[in-house]
């Protein structure tokens, strides 16, 4: 961690050492308010995914501003620990937790907060039950249904119903409901997104109904993500939306213009070796190139041409002026790959430091 | 920070909490000895690029073995600070430092260690000179020459000579020589085409050495990098040091070009689901593998391949006889494609010997990008 680097509030952006990860606070608050307004008076609420920001302070900020169930999702047990220790009262781990060591950590957390976990196999449910009993806690279990991502999740409704019965019968576990996760190609039109959401989320609604028809009550149907945050909430039966990318934003979701690019990498030009070329001090280790190159924010005539480990190569059109020492902001193609490389967010309002947040769950892969 | 379970020394490696970045120390030590032995009887020495592993313990093992010039190279100022604070006495920051705030930080290091810095423009040289004079230190300056990377560096020729002369005349700076980085093998390069490209790029650097010396200025250091150019660099008189970083731990990208070295750093992952025949899901996704420049490679199971990485999940496809392998709770090994990017995602190496844990080694310079 860059322990020494914690700029004091009021520091102008131009004085920051780069590369660094900055958040525009006005944009962040805008994105949080879109969520608060969308779910106001709606049956479905957001359970924001903390894997995207890994920062309890940001989770609390969204919960305070509204639109949420009052808890978060997490991808990993260690990430969930950071959220629970950071005071989040309810955490849903949206991955299967199968190893004994991790199940023990999950059970320990269930002593301190409401813990929910995804499950797609009966043997795992039995392991969770044993750990919960041994510790005298209750673990809430949500069945994951596969709906297009081709990874975890039960594949068929019948298998889901059988698993629900198994979970319901196991001591120490409380069967809470079902979840699914799906992705789509770029789809700017809201009507198209509504049709796609209805199509992909139908499976998890069908599973909910099949389980309920067997006499098992369900209080959670968790699905949806940034692309479907509005349209999934309109599907009857959906109770929770798992969005995360909306907060920081990325060019991948650039068509969702109600959300603004809040998180960016601030980089400095360190060399202008030839006319038309400038070199920045942020590379793959700072920005990630996982889903494509980052995009230059608000600097006409300058584009990212390539990204090395620690350098970016900019093309500078004739007419654009870019000198050694100048700063450029980059917006990511995929924000959580970028955030996962940083220890700290520097929150800026009107280009001055307002707050510095430790990304406490950075590196929480376990 | 990572939040691993700190198992006791001696724990069998496959019992570690996952994902875990594990080093086989015997393989690493062998890689260090093998690679550095090429420099033992040569006037050319290697200067380890510690950016590749960011770990002072590994750097120490490199410097304790023969073949180095006793110094290390880093890419960022933050890394230079960590290594200076860890007692390294000769550090080359093989990159440009241009802002006033960072020049102050750089000069502050000058009282702790012998600091080298790359420069590619005269204004920057003047700023560094002012900073060094104000701090009462001397910075050793290498003129960076563009040698095929297409990023920083002076265009070869008269501008290089002029910049060297400028630096020589500035107080607080010592003109030490020149440096160039040459591109690594591209995916469509074979050994032969890589060799001829590398020789041509290195020759560009050496031509500039001659030009500066003809102008009356001695060039003490000709520093070239990285690991992939060492064979050619050793054969070309005039080169004094090879900056090389990936050889101790290796990665999949470099394997074809350095077959005598073996990957020593691998990611241990666990299977969390085996939802259908022929497919297993690992707990290592792109956040724990950094596949930006290429996917890590699943090791040890013929017919199994890691084919997709989402944020938190890695997907393994299993064909033929191994369709039923890799069930929940079982372990799998992934060899990183690009070492530096992977190391950047972890806070600790799990050091291992003979399959047992030797300790948690902090990746102290992780995340020091500024």
Short mmCIF file of C-alpha atoms in Angstrom, two decimals, chain A residues 71-230:
data_model
loop_
_atom_site.label_atom_id
_atom_site.label_comp_id
_atom_site.label_asym_id
_atom_site.label_seq_id
_atom_site.Cartn_x
_atom_site.Cartn_y
_atom_site.Cartn_z
CA UNK A 71 -27.02 -4.65 2.90
CA UNK A 72 -24.52 -5.55 0.21
CA UNK A 73 -23.34 -8.40 -1.97
CA UNK A 74 -19.77 -9.67 -1.80
CA UNK A 75 -17.92 -12.08 -4.06
CA UNK A 76 -15.57 -13.63 -1.52
CA UNK A 77 -15.51 -14.54 2.16
CA UNK A 78 -12.59 -12.21 2.84
CA UNK A 79 -14.44 -9.38 1.09
CA UNK A 80 -17.48 -10.12 3.24
CA UNK A 81 -15.28 -9.91 6.35
CA UNK A 82 -14.22 -6.41 5.39
CA UNK A 83 -17.84 -5.36 4.89
CA UNK A 84 -19.01 -6.90 8.17
CA UNK A 85 -16.09 -5.42 10.11
CA UNK A 86 -16.90 -2.14 8.37
CA UNK A 87 -20.37 -2.21 9.90
CA UNK A 88 -22.57 -3.50 7.07
CA UNK A 89 -25.36 -5.46 8.77
CA UNK A 90 -26.26 -7.89 5.98
CA UNK A 91 -23.91 -9.44 3.41
CA UNK A 92 -24.81 -11.84 0.61
CA UNK A 93 -21.86 -13.81 -0.79
CA UNK A 94 -22.90 -14.42 -4.37
CA UNK A 95 -20.41 -17.24 -4.98
CA UNK A 96 -20.39 -20.81 -3.74
CA UNK A 97 -18.25 -21.28 -0.61
CA UNK A 98 -17.08 -24.88 -0.52
CA UNK A 99 -13.75 -25.22 1.26
CA UNK A 100 -13.89 -26.04 4.99
CA UNK A 101 -11.66 -23.09 5.96
CA UNK A 102 -13.86 -20.64 4.12
CA UNK A 103 -17.07 -22.15 5.44
CA UNK A 104 -15.69 -21.74 8.96
CA UNK A 105 -14.97 -18.06 8.27
CA UNK A 106 -18.47 -17.63 6.88
CA UNK A 107 -19.98 -19.23 9.99
CA UNK A 108 -17.90 -16.93 12.20
CA UNK A 109 -19.27 -13.93 10.31
CA UNK A 110 -22.83 -15.15 10.82
CA UNK A 111 -22.26 -14.38 14.50
CA UNK A 112 -21.77 -10.72 13.66
CA UNK A 113 -24.12 -9.98 10.77
CA UNK A 114 -26.84 -11.48 8.64
CA UNK A 115 -24.95 -13.71 6.20
CA UNK A 116 -26.39 -15.08 2.99
CA UNK A 117 -24.57 -17.36 0.57
CA UNK A 118 -25.16 -18.81 -2.87
CA UNK A 119 -25.43 -22.57 -3.22
CA UNK A 120 -25.71 -24.91 -6.21
CA UNK A 121 -25.03 -28.36 -4.75
CA UNK A 122 -26.51 -30.47 -1.95
CA UNK A 123 -23.16 -31.64 -0.56
CA UNK A 124 -22.18 -27.99 -0.08
CA UNK A 125 -25.47 -27.30 1.71
CA UNK A 126 -24.72 -30.14 4.11
CA UNK A 127 -21.23 -28.74 4.80
CA UNK A 128 -22.72 -25.30 5.47
CA UNK A 129 -25.27 -26.85 7.82
CA UNK A 130 -22.61 -28.67 9.84
CA UNK A 131 -20.54 -25.50 10.23
CA UNK A 132 -23.57 -23.43 11.26
CA UNK A 133 -24.60 -26.02 13.82
CA UNK A 134 -21.09 -26.34 15.21
CA UNK A 135 -21.02 -22.61 15.82
CA UNK A 136 -24.64 -22.22 16.81
CA UNK A 137 -25.43 -19.70 14.09
CA UNK A 138 -27.83 -19.47 11.20
CA UNK A 139 -26.61 -19.20 7.61
CA UNK A 140 -29.06 -17.96 5.01
CA UNK A 141 -28.90 -19.86 1.74
CA UNK A 142 -29.92 -18.73 -1.74
CA UNK A 143 -29.98 -21.17 -4.64
CA UNK A 144 -28.10 -20.02 -7.73
CA UNK A 145 -29.63 -20.76 -11.12
CA UNK A 146 -27.48 -20.66 -14.25
CA UNK A 147 -29.05 -18.32 -16.82
CA UNK A 148 -26.46 -17.82 -19.52
CA UNK A 149 -23.08 -17.18 -17.90
CA UNK A 150 -22.14 -20.87 -18.12
CA UNK A 151 -20.43 -21.10 -14.77
CA UNK A 152 -21.92 -21.86 -11.34
CA UNK A 153 -25.59 -22.53 -10.67
CA UNK A 154 -28.11 -25.36 -10.95
CA UNK A 155 -29.03 -26.04 -14.57
CA UNK A 156 -32.66 -27.19 -14.22
CA UNK A 157 -35.77 -26.16 -12.31
CA UNK A 158 -36.20 -29.69 -10.91
CA UNK A 159 -32.66 -29.72 -9.58
CA UNK A 160 -33.34 -26.36 -7.94
CA UNK A 161 -36.51 -27.61 -6.28
CA UNK A 162 -34.72 -30.71 -4.98
CA UNK A 163 -31.92 -28.55 -3.60
CA UNK A 164 -34.45 -26.23 -1.93
CA UNK A 165 -35.99 -29.21 -0.16
CA UNK A 166 -32.59 -30.38 1.01
CA UNK A 167 -31.63 -26.92 2.31
CA UNK A 168 -34.98 -26.47 4.06
CA UNK A 169 -34.49 -29.74 5.90
CA UNK A 170 -31.00 -28.94 7.17
CA UNK A 171 -30.46 -27.53 10.67
CA UNK A 172 -28.53 -24.29 10.93
CA UNK A 173 -29.60 -23.19 7.48
CA UNK A 174 -32.43 -20.90 6.51
CA UNK A 175 -33.59 -21.24 2.92
CA UNK A 176 -34.21 -17.70 1.67
CA UNK A 177 -34.65 -17.81 -2.07
CA UNK A 178 -33.07 -17.85 -5.50
CA UNK A 179 -30.59 -15.84 -7.54
CA UNK A 180 -29.36 -15.52 -11.10
CA UNK A 181 -26.89 -13.38 -12.94
CA UNK A 182 -26.84 -12.61 -16.65
CA UNK A 183 -25.05 -10.39 -19.11
CA UNK A 184 -25.97 -8.82 -22.44
CA UNK A 185 -24.20 -7.12 -25.31
CA UNK A 186 -24.50 -3.35 -25.55
CA UNK A 187 -28.24 -2.53 -25.68
CA UNK A 188 -28.99 1.20 -25.51
CA UNK A 189 -32.76 0.97 -26.01
CA UNK A 190 -34.68 0.59 -22.75
CA UNK A 191 -37.46 -1.45 -24.41
CA UNK A 192 -34.88 -3.90 -25.78
CA UNK A 193 -33.34 -4.21 -22.34
CA UNK A 194 -36.75 -4.83 -20.78
CA UNK A 195 -37.44 -7.64 -23.25
CA UNK A 196 -34.00 -9.16 -22.69
CA UNK A 197 -34.33 -8.91 -18.90
CA UNK A 198 -37.74 -10.56 -18.96
CA UNK A 199 -36.36 -13.35 -21.14
CA UNK A 200 -33.21 -14.04 -19.09
CA UNK A 201 -34.77 -13.55 -15.65
CA UNK A 202 -37.79 -15.75 -16.45
CA UNK A 203 -35.82 -18.82 -15.35
CA UNK A 204 -35.29 -17.64 -11.81
CA UNK A 205 -38.95 -16.57 -11.52
CA UNK A 206 -39.99 -20.01 -12.76
CA UNK A 207 -37.74 -21.60 -10.15
CA UNK A 208 -39.23 -19.39 -7.42
CA UNK A 209 -42.75 -20.42 -8.40
CA UNK A 210 -41.85 -24.11 -8.62
CA UNK A 211 -40.32 -24.00 -5.14
CA UNK A 212 -43.26 -22.09 -3.68
CA UNK A 213 -45.70 -24.54 -5.21
CA UNK A 214 -43.99 -27.20 -3.09
CA UNK A 215 -44.92 -25.21 0.00
CA UNK A 216 -41.58 -23.58 0.68
CA UNK A 217 -41.81 -19.82 1.15
CA UNK A 218 -39.29 -17.55 -0.59
CA UNK A 219 -38.48 -14.00 0.44
CA UNK A 220 -35.50 -13.27 -1.82
CA UNK A 221 -35.31 -13.26 -5.60
CA UNK A 222 -31.95 -11.69 -6.28
CA UNK A 223 -31.03 -10.94 -9.87
CA UNK A 224 -30.20 -8.11 -12.21
CA UNK A 225 -27.12 -5.97 -12.60
CA UNK A 226 -26.27 -2.53 -13.90
CA UNK A 227 -27.62 -3.12 -17.41
CA UNK A 228 -30.98 -4.26 -16.04
CA UNK A 229 -31.16 -2.19 -12.83
CA UNK A 230 -34.36 -0.43 -13.92
#
